[in-house]
Tab-separated table of C-alpha atoms in Angstrom:
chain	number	residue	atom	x	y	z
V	128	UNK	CA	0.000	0.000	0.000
V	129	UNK	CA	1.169	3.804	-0.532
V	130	UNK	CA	2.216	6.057	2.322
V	131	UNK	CA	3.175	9.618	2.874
V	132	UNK	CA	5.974	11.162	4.224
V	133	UNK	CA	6.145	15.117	4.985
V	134	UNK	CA	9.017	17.038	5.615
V	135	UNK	CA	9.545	20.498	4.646
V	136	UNK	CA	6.460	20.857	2.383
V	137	UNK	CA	7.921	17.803	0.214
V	138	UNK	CA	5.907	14.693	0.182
V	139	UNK	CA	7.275	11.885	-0.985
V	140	UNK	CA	5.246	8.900	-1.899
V	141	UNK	CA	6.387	5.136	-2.007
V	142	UNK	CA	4.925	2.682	-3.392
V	143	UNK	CA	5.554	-1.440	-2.330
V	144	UNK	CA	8.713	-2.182	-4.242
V	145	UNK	CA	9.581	-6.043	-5.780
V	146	UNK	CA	9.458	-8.982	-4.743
V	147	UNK	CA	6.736	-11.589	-5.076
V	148	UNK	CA	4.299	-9.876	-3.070
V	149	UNK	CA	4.680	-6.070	-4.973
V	150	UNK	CA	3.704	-8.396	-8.332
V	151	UNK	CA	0.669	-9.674	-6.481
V	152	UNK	CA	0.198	-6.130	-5.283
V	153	UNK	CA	0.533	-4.061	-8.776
V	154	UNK	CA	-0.509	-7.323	-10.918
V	155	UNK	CA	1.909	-9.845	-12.324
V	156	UNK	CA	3.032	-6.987	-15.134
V	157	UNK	CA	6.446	-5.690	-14.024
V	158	UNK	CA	6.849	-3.220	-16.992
V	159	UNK	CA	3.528	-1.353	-14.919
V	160	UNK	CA	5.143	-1.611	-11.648
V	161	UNK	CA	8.723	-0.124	-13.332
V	162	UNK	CA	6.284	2.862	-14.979
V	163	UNK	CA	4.351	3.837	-11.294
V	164	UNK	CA	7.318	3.495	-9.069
V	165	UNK	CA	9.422	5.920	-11.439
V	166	UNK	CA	6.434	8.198	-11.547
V	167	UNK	CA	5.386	7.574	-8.297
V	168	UNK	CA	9.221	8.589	-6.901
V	169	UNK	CA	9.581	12.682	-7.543
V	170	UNK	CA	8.980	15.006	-4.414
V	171	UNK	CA	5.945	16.304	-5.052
V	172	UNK	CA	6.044	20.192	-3.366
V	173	UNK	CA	3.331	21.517	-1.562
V	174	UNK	CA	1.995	24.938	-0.577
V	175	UNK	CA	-0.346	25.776	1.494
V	176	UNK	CA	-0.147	29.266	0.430
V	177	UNK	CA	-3.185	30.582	-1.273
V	178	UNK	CA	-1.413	32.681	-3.917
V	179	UNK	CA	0.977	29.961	-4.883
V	180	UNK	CA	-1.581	27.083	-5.724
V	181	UNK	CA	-2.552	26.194	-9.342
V	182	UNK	CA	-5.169	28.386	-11.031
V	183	UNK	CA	-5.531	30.983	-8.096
V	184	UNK	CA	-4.427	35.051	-9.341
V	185	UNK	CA	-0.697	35.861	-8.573
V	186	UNK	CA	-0.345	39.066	-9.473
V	187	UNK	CA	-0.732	42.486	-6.929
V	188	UNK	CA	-3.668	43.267	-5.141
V	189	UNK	CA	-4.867	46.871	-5.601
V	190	UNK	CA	-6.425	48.755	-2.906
V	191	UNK	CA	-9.019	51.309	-4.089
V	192	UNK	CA	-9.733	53.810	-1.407
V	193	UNK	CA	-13.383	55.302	-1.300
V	194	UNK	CA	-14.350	59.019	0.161
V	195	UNK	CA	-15.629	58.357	3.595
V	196	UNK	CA	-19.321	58.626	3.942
V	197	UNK	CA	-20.777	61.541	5.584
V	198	UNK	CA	-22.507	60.516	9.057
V	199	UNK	CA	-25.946	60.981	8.630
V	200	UNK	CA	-27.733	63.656	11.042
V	201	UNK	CA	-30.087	62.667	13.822
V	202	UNK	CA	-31.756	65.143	16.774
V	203	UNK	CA	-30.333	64.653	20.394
V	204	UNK	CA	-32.115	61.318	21.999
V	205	UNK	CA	-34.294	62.709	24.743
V	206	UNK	CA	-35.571	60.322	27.227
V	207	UNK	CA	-39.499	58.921	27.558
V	208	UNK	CA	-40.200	61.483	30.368
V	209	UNK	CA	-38.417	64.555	28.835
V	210	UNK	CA	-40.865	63.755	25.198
V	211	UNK	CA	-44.037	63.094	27.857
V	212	UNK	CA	-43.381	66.598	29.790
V	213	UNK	CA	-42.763	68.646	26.336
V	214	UNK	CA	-46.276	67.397	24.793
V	215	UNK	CA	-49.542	68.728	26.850
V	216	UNK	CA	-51.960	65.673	25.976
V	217	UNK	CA	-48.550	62.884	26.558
V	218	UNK	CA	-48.025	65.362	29.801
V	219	UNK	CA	-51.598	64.646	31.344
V	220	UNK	CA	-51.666	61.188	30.518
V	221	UNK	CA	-48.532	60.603	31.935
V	222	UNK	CA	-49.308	61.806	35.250
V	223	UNK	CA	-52.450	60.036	35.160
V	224	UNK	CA	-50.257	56.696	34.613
V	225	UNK	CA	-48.220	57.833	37.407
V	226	UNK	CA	-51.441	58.461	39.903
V	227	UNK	CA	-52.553	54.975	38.768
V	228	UNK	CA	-49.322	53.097	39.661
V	229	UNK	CA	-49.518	55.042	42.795
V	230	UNK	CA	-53.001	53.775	43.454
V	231	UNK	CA	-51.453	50.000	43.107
V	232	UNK	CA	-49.152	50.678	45.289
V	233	UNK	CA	-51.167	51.638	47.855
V	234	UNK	CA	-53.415	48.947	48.048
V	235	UNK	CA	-51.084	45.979	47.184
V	236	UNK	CA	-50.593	45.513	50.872
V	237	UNK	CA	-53.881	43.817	50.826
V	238	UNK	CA	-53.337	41.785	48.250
V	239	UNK	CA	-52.718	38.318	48.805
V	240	UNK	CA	-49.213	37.772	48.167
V	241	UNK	CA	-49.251	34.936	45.172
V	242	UNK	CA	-52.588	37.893	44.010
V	243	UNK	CA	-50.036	40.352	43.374
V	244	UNK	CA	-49.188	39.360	40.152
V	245	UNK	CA	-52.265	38.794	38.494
V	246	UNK	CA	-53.860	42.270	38.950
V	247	UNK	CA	-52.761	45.346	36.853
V	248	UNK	CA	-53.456	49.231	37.626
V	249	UNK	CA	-56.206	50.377	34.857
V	250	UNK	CA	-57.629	53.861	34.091
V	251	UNK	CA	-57.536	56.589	35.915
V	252	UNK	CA	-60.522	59.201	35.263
V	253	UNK	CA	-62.932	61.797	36.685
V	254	UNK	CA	-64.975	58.670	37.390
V	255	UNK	CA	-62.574	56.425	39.537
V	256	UNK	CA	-60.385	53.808	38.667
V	257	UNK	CA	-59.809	50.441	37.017
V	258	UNK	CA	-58.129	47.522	38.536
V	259	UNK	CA	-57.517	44.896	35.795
V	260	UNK	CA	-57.368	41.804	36.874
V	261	UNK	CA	-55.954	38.786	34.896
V	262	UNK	CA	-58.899	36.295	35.135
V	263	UNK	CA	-62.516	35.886	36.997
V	264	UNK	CA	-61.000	33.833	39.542
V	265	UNK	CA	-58.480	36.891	40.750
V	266	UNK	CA	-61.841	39.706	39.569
V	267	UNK	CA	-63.456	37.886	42.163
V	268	UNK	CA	-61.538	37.920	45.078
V	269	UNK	CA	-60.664	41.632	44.515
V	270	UNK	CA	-64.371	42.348	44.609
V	271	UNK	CA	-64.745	40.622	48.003
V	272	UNK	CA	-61.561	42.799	48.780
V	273	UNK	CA	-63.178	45.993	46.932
V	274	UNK	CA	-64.257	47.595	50.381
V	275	UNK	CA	-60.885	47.342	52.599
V	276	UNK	CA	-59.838	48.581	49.152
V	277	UNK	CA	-61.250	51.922	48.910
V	278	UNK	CA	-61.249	52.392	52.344
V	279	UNK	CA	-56.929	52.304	52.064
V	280	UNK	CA	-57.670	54.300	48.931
V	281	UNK	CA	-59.384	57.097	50.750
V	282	UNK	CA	-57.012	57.250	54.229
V	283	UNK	CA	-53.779	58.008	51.610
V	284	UNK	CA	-55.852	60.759	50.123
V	285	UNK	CA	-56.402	59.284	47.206
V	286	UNK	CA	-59.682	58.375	45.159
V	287	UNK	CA	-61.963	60.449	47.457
V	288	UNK	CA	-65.032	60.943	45.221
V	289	UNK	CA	-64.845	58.054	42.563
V	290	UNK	CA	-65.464	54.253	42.628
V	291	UNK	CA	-62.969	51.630	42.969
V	292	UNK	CA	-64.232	49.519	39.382
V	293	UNK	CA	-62.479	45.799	38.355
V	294	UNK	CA	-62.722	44.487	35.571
V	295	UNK	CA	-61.334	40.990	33.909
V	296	UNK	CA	-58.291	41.179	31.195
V	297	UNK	CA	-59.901	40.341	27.464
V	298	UNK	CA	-57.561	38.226	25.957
């Protein structure tokens, strides 16, 4: 069988010399064995660089230089509270979705702990306010909790003249 030797980039291959068993190996024709081992003898050279193998470009590589791009214009970013505050109707719904976090706040120290999670703060109008809660289950329970509710509502000053109203998620 052939084999490869590497040294220095050269490779030389062999291939099973005479004898009885390189005629069984290359056939009983010794003129074909003569033919591949001469062949088969010469260093072959290789290269493993890219330039130097056969059919690749050999020649220079040019380096064409392009006018740097202008960088395009954009306005300061300004942050979600500055754009809120410098728009009147963004202004007064923001504070509105302020006061109705604050409303949460207050009255998620009645909430059952594991409760918590499931109910959202809703609308905040001249009316009252919407607690949203995730399913009936939780729209129940928050009903049966509606009265200590509004009563924490009212002692922090807050929801004096509306109603307390829950309503279920649509999904």
């Amino acid at each position: 069988m052939a084999r490869m030797q590497h040294a220095n980039r050269a490779a030389t291959v062999l291939a099973p010399t005479g004898g009885a068993r390189g005629c069984q190996a290359w056939g009983a024709n010794p003129e074909l064995q003569a033919r591949t081992n001469q062949r088969v003898k010469k260093p072959v050279e290789f290269s493993t660089h890219p330039s130097r193998r056969r059919g690749h470009y050999t020649g220079e590589m040019t380096t064409r230089y392009l006018p740097p791009r202008p960088r395009p214009s954009a306005p300061d970013p300004m942050d979600f509270g500055g754009a809120m505050s410098r728009h009147g109707t963004l202004a007064v719904l923001g504070r509105r979705l302020a006061a109705s976090q604050r409303h949460l706040a207050v009255i998620s120290v009645a909430l059952p702990g594991a409760m918590k999670r499931f109910v959202q703060a809703g609308t905040l109008d001249d009316a009252g306010w919407t607690l949203v809660a995730d399913n009936a289950a939780v729209a129940t329970k928050l009903r049966h909790l509606q009265p200590q509710l509004l009563r924490l509502l009212q002692e922090e000053g807050l929801l004096l003249d509306g109603e307390l109203r829950i309503r279920v998620r649509q999904s």
